[in-house]
PDB file of C-alpha atoms in Angstrom:
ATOM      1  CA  UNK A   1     -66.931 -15.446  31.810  1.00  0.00           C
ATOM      2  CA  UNK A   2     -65.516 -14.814  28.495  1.00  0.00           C
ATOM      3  CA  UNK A   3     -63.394 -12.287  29.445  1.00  0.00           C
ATOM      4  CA  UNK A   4     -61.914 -15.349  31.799  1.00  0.00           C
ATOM      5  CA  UNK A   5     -61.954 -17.668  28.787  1.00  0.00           C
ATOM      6  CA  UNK A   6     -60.519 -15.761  26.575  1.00  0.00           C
ATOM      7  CA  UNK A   7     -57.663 -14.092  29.184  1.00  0.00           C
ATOM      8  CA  UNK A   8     -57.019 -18.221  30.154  1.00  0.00           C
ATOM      9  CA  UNK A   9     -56.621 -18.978  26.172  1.00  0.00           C
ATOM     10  CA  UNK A  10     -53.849 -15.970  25.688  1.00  0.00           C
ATOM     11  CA  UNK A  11     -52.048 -17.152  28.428  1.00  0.00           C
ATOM     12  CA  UNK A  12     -52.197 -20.569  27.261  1.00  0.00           C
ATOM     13  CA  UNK A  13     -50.916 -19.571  23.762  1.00  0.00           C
ATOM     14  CA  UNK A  14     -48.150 -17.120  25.768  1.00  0.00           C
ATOM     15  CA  UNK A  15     -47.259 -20.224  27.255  1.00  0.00           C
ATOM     16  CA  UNK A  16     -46.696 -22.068  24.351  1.00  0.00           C
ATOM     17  CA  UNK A  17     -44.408 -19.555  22.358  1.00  0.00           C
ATOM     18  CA  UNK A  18     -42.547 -19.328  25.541  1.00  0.00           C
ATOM     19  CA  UNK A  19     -42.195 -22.606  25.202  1.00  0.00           C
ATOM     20  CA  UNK A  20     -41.512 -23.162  21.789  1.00  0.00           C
ATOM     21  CA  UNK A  21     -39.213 -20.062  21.584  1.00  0.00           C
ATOM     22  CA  UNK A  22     -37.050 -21.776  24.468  1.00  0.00           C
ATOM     23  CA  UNK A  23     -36.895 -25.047  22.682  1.00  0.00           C
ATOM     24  CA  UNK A  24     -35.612 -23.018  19.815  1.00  0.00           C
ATOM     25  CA  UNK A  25     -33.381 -21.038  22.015  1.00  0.00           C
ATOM     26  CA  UNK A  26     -31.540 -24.521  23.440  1.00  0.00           C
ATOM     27  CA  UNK A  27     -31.334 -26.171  20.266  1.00  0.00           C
ATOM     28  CA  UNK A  28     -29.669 -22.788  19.007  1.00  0.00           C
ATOM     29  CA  UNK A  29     -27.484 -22.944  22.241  1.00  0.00           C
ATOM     30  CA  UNK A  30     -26.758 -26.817  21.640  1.00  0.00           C
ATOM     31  CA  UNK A  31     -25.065 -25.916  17.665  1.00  0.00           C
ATOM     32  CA  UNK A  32     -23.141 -23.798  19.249  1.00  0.00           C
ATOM     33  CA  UNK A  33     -21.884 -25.637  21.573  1.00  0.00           C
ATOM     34  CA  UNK A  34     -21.287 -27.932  19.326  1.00  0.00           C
ATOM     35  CA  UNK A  35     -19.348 -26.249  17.075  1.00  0.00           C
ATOM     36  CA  UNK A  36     -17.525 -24.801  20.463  1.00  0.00           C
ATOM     37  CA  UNK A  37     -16.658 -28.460  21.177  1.00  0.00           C
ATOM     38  CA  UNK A  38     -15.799 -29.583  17.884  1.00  0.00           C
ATOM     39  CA  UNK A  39     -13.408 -25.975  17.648  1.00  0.00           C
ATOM     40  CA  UNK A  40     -11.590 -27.506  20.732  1.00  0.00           C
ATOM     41  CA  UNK A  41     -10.992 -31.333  19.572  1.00  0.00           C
ATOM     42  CA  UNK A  42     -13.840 -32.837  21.350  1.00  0.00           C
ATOM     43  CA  UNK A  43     -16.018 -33.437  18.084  1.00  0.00           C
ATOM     44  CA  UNK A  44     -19.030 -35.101  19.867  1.00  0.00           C
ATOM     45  CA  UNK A  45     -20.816 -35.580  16.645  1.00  0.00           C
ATOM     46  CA  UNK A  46     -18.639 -37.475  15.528  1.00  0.00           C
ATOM     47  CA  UNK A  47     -18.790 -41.216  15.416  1.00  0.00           C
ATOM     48  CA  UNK A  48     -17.521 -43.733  17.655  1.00  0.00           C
ATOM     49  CA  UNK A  49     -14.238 -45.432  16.902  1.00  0.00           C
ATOM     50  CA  UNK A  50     -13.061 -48.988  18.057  1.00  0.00           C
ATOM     51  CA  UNK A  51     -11.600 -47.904  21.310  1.00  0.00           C
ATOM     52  CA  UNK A  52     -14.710 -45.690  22.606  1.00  0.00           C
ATOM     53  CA  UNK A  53     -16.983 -48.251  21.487  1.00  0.00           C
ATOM     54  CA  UNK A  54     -15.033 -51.218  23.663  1.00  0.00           C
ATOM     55  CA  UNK A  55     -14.929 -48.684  26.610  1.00  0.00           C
ATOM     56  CA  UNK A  56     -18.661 -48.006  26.636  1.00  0.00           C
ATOM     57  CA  UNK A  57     -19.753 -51.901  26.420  1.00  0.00           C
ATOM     58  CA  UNK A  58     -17.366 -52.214  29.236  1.00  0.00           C
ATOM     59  CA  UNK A  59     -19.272 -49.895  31.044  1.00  0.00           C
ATOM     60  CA  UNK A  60     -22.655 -51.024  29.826  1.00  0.00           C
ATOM     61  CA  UNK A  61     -21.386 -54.503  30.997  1.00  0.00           C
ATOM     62  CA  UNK A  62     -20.288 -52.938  34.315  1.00  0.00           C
ATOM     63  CA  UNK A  63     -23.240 -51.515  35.179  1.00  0.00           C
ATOM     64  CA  UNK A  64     -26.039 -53.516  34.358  1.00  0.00           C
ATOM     65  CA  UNK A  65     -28.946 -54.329  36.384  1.00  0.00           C
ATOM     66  CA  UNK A  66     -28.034 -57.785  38.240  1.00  0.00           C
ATOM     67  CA  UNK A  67     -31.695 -58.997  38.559  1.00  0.00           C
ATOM     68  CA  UNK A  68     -32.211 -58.450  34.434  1.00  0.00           C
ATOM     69  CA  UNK A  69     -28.685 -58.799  32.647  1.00  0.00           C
ATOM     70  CA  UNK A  70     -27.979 -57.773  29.583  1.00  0.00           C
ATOM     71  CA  UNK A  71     -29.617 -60.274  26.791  1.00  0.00           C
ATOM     72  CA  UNK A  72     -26.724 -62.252  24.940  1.00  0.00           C
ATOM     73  CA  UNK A  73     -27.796 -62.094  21.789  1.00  0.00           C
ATOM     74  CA  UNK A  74     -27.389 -57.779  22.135  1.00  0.00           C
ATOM     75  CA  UNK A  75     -24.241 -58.616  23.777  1.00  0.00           C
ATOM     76  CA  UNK A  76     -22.806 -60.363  21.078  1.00  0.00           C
ATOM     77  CA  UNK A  77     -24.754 -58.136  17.849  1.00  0.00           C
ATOM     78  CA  UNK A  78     -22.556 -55.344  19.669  1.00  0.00           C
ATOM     79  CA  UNK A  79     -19.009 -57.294  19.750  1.00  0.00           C
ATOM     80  CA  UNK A  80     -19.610 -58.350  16.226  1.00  0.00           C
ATOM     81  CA  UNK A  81     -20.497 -54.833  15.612  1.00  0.00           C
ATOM     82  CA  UNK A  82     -16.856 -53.937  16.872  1.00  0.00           C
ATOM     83  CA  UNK A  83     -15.010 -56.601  14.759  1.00  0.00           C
ATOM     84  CA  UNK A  84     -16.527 -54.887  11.816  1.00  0.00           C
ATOM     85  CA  UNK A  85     -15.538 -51.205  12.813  1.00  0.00           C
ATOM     86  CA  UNK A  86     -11.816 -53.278  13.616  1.00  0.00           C
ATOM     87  CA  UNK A  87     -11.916 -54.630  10.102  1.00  0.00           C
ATOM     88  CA  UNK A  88     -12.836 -52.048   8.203  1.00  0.00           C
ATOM     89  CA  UNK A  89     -10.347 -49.172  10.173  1.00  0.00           C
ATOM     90  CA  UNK A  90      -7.441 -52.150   8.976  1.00  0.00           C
ATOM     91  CA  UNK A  91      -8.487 -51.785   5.740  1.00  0.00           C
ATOM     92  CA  UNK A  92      -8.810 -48.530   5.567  1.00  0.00           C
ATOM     93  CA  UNK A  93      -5.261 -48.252   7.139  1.00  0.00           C
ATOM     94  CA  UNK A  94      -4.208 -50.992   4.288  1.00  0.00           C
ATOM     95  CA  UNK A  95      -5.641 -49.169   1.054  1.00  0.00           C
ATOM     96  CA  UNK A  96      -3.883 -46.109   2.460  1.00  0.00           C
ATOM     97  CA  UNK A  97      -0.451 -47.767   2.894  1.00  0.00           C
ATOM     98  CA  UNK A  98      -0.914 -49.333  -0.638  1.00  0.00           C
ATOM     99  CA  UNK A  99      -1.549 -45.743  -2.391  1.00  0.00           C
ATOM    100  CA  UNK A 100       1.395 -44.424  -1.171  1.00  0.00           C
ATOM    101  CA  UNK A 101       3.438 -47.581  -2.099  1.00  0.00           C
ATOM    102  CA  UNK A 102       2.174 -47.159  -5.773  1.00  0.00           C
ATOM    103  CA  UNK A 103       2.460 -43.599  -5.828  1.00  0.00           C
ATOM    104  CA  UNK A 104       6.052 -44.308  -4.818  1.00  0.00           C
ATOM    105  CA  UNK A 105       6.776 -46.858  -7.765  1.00  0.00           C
ATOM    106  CA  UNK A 106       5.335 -44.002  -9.914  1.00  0.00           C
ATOM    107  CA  UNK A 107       7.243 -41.535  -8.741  1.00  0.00           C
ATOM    108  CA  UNK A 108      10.417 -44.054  -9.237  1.00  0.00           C
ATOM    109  CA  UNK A 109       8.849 -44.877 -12.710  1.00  0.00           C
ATOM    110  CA  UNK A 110       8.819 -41.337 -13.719  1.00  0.00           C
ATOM    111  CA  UNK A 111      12.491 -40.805 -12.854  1.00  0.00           C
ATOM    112  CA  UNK A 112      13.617 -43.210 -15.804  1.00  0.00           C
ATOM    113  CA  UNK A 113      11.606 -41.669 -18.048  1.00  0.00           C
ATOM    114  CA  UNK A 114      14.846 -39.217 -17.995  1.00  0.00           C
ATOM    115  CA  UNK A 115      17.009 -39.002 -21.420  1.00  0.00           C
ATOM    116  CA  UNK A 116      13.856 -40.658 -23.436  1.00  0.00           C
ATOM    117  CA  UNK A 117      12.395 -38.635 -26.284  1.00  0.00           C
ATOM    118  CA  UNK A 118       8.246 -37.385 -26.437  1.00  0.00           C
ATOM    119  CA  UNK A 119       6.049 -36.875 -29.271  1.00  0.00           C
ATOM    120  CA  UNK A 120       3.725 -33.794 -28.718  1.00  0.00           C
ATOM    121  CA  UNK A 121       1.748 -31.618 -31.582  1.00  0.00           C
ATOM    122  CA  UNK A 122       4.829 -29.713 -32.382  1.00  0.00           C
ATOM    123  CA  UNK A 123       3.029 -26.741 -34.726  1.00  0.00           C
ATOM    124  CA  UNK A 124       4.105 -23.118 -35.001  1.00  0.00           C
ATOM    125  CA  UNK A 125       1.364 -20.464 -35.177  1.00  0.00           C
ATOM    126  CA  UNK A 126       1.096 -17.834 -37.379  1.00  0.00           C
ATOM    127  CA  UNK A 127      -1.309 -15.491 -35.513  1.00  0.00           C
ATOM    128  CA  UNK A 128      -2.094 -13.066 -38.419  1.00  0.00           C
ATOM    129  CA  UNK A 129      -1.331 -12.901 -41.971  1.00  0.00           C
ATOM    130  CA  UNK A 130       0.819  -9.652 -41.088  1.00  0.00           C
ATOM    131  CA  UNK A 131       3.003 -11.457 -38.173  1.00  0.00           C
ATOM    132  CA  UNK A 132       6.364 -11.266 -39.101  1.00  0.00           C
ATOM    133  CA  UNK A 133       8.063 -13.105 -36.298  1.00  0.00           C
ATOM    134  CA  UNK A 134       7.360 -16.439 -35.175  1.00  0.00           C
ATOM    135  CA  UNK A 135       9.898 -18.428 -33.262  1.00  0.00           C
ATOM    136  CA  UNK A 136       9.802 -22.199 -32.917  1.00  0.00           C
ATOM    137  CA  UNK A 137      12.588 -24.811 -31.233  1.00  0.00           C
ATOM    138  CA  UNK A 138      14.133 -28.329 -33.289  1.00  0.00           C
ATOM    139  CA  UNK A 139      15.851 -30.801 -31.412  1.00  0.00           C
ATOM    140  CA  UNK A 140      19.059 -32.230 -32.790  1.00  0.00           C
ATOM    141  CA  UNK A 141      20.583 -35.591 -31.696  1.00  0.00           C
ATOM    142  CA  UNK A 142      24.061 -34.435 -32.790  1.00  0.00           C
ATOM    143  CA  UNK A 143      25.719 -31.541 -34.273  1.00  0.00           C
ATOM    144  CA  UNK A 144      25.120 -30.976 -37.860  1.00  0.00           C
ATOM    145  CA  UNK A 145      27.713 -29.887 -40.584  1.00  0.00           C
ATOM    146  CA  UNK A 146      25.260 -28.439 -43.087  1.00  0.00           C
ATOM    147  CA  UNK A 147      21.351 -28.905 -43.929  1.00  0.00           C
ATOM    148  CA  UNK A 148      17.795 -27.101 -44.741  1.00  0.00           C
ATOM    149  CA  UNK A 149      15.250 -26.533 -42.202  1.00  0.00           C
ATOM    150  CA  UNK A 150      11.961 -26.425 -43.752  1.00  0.00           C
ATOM    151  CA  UNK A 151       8.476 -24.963 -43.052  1.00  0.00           C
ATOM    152  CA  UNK A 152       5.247 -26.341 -44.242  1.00  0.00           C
ATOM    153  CA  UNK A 153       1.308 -25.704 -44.162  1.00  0.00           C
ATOM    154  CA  UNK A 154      -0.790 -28.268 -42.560  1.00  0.00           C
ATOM    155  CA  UNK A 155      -1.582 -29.868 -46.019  1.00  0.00           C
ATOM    156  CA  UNK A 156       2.024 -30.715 -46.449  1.00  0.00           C
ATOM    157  CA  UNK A 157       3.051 -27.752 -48.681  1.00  0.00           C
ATOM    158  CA  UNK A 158       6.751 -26.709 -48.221  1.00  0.00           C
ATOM    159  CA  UNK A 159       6.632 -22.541 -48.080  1.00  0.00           C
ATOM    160  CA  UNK A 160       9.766 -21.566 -46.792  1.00  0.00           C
ATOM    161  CA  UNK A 161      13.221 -22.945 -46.671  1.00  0.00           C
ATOM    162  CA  UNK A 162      16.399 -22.013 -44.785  1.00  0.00           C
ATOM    163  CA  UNK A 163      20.146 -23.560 -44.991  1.00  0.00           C
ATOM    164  CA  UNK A 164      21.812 -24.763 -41.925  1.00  0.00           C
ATOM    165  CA  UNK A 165      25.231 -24.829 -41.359  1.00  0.00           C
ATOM    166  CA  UNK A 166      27.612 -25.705 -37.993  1.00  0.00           C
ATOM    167  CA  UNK A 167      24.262 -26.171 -35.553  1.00  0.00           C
ATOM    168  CA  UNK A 168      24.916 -27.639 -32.552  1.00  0.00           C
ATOM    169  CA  UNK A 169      23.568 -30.745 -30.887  1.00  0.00           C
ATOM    170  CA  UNK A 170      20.710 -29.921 -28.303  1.00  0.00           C
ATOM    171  CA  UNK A 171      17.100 -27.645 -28.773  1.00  0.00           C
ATOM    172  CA  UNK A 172      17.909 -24.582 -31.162  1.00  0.00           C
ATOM    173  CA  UNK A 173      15.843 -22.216 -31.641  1.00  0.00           C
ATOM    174  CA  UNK A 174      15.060 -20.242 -35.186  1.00  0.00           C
ATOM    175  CA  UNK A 175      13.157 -17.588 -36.067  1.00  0.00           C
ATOM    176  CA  UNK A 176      10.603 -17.375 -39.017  1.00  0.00           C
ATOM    177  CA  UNK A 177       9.926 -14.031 -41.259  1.00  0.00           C
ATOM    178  CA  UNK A 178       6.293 -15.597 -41.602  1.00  0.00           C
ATOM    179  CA  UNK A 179       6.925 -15.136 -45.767  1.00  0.00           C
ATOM    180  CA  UNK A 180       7.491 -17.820 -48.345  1.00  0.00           C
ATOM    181  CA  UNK A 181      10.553 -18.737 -50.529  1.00  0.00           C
ATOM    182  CA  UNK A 182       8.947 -15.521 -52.964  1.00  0.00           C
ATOM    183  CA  UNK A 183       8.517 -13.309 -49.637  1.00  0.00           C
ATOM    184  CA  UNK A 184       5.228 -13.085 -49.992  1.00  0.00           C
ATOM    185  CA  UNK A 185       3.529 -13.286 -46.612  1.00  0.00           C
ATOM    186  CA  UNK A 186       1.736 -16.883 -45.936  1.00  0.00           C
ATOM    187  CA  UNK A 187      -1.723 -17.016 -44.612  1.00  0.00           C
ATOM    188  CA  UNK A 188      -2.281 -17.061 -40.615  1.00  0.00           C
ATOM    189  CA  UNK A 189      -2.733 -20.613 -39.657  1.00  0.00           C
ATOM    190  CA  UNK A 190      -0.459 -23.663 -37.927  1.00  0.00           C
ATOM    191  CA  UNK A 191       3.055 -24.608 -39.853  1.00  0.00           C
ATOM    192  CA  UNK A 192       5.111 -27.652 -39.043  1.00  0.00           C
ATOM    193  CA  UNK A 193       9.152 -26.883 -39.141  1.00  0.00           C
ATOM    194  CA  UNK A 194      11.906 -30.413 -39.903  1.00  0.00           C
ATOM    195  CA  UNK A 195      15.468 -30.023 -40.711  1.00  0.00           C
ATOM    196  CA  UNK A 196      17.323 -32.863 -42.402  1.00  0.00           C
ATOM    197  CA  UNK A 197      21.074 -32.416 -42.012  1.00  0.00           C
ATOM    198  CA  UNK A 198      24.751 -34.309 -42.239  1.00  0.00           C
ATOM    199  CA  UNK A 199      25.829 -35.827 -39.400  1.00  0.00           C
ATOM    200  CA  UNK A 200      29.121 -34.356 -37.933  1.00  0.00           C
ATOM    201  CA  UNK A 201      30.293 -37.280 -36.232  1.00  0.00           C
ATOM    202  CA  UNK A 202      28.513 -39.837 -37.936  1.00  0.00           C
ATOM    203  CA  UNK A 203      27.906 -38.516 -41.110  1.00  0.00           C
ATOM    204  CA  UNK A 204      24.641 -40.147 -41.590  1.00  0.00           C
ATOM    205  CA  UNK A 205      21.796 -38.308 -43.231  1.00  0.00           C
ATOM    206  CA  UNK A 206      19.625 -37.007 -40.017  1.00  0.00           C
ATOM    207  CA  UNK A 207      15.933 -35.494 -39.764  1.00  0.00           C
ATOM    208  CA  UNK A 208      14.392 -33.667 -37.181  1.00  0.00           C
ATOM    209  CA  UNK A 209      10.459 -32.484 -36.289  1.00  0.00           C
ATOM    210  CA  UNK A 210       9.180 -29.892 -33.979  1.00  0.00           C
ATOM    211  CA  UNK A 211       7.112 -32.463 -32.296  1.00  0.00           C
ATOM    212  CA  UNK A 212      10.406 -34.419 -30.848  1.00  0.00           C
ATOM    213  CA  UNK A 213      12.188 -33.679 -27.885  1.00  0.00           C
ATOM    214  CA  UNK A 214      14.662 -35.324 -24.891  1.00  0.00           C
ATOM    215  CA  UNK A 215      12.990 -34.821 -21.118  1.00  0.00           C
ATOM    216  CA  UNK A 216      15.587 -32.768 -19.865  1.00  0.00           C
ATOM    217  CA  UNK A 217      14.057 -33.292 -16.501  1.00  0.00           C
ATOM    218  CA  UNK A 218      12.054 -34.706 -13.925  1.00  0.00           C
ATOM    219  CA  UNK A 219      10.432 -32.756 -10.509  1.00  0.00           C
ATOM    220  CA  UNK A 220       7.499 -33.882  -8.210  1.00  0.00           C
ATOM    221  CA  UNK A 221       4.624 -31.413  -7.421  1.00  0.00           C
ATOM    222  CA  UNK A 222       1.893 -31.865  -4.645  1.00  0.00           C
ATOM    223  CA  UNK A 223       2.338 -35.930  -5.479  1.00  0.00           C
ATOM    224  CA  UNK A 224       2.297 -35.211  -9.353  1.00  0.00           C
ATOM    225  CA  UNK A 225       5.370 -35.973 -11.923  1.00  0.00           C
ATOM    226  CA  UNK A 226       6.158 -33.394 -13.792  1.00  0.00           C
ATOM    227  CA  UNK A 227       8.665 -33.530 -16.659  1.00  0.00           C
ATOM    228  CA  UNK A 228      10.749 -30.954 -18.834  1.00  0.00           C
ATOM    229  CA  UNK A 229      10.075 -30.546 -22.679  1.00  0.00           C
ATOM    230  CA  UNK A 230      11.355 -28.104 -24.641  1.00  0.00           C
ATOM    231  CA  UNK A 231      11.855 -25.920 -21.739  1.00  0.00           C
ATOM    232  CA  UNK A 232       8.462 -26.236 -19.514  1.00  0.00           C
ATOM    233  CA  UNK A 233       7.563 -28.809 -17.419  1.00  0.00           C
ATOM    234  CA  UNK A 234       4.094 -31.007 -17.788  1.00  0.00           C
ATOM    235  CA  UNK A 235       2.093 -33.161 -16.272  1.00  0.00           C
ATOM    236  CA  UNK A 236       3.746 -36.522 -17.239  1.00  0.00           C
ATOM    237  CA  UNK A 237       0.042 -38.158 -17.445  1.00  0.00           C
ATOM    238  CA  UNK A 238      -0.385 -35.766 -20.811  1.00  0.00           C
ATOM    239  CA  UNK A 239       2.589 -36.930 -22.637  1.00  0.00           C
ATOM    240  CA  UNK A 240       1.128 -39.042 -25.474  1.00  0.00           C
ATOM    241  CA  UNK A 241       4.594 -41.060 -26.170  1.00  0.00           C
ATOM    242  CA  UNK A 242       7.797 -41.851 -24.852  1.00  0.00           C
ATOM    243  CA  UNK A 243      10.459 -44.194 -26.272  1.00  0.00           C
ATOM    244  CA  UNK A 244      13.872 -44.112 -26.387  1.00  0.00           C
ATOM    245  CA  UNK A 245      16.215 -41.627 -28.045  1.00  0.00           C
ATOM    246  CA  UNK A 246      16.961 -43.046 -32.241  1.00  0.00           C
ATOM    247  CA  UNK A 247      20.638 -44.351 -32.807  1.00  0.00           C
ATOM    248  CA  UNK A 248      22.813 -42.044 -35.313  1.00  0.00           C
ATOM    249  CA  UNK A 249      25.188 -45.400 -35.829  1.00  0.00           C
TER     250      UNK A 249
END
């Protein structure tokens, strides 16, 4: 009798991890599938949008039992249900429309920014005490007859200067010895370079800082304006400053 009892209680428990190993097997079978289904388009995870949602009240409608019809208060918690999904897929649609419009205007906005002249840090770095080359870029509104171009330390001190004759209007570029006016070499560290020069066609007195330049250009990238200084391009959101160009009259 116990053999009996105990052969009926193994087969019981067989049963049951039969069981439970084909309810793990279907639900494993059922992922697939799903992922199958949502490979091919069909997505049936997904949730319902305004149209399927319309067809299957239809068909709930269609099909109801005559002799208990569907209760009217359901009827209309489902409709309102659908002006909701309505609403918020036209506002969805609406925000969407209105990004692009703005990033249009911005894109637009970023175009005048041509000709206009940016601020950025504008410092040279002298790497180690023993670098001997260090080449750095100064922008000049109009060609200048003569002038100095100057270097100084970050407290202001001049170190070295150069003369300047016949330079041309535009982004020149110069090239520092790293040494002082003595030719000792200067300490490793950031410099700031100027020039102030004559004026070839107006003659004024004109200065000029490392940390000035014209955007040369403007380009879009992936929805993002980007804009040329002193030869690169950047993202226009980290220029600091833009104004326009300063008047040599």
């Amino acid at each position: 009798m116990a053999i009996n009892q105990l052969n009926n209680t193994a087969t019981s428990s067989a049963n049951k991890d039969t069981s439970t190993q084909f309810t793990a097997d279907k639900w494993a079978t059922q992922k697939l599938q799903a992922k199958s289904d949502a490979a091919n388009g069909t997505n049936p995870m997904a949730q319902l949008d305004k149209e399927a949602f319309l067809k299957l009240l239809l068909t709930e409608l269609q099909y109801q039992d005559p002799t208990d019809p569907m209760d009217t208060a359901k009827m209309l918690e489902q409709t309102s249900q659908l002006s909701v999904l309505e609403a918020q897929n036209n506002t969805n649609e609406l925000l969407k429309n209105l990004a692009e419009q703005i990033q249009n205007s911005f894109s637009m906005t970023s175009i005048g920014a041509l000709g206009k002249v940016v601020k950025i840090d504008g410092s040279i770095t002298k790497a180690t005490k023993a670098t001997n080359e260090i080449n750095f870029n100064l922008n000049f509104s109009e060609a200048a007859a003569i002038g100095t171009v100057e270097i100084k330390d970050s407290n202001g001190k001049v170190v070295k200067v150069y003369d300047l004759e016949d330079q041309n209007a535009g982004i020149a570029t110069f090239t520092w010895d790293g040494t002082d006016n003595d030719g000792n070499p200067v300490d490793a560290g950031k410099y700031y370079a100027s020039a102030t020069y004559l004026g070839k066609t107006s003659g004024n007195k004109l200065t000029t800082g490392g940390n000035e330049y014209p955007i040369e250009a403007v380009k879009f990238k992936d929805g993002t304006a980007l804009v040329k200084i002193n030869g690169q391009f950047v993202d226009i959101n980290d220029v600091g400053e833009i104004y326009e160009p300063k008047s040599n009259s």
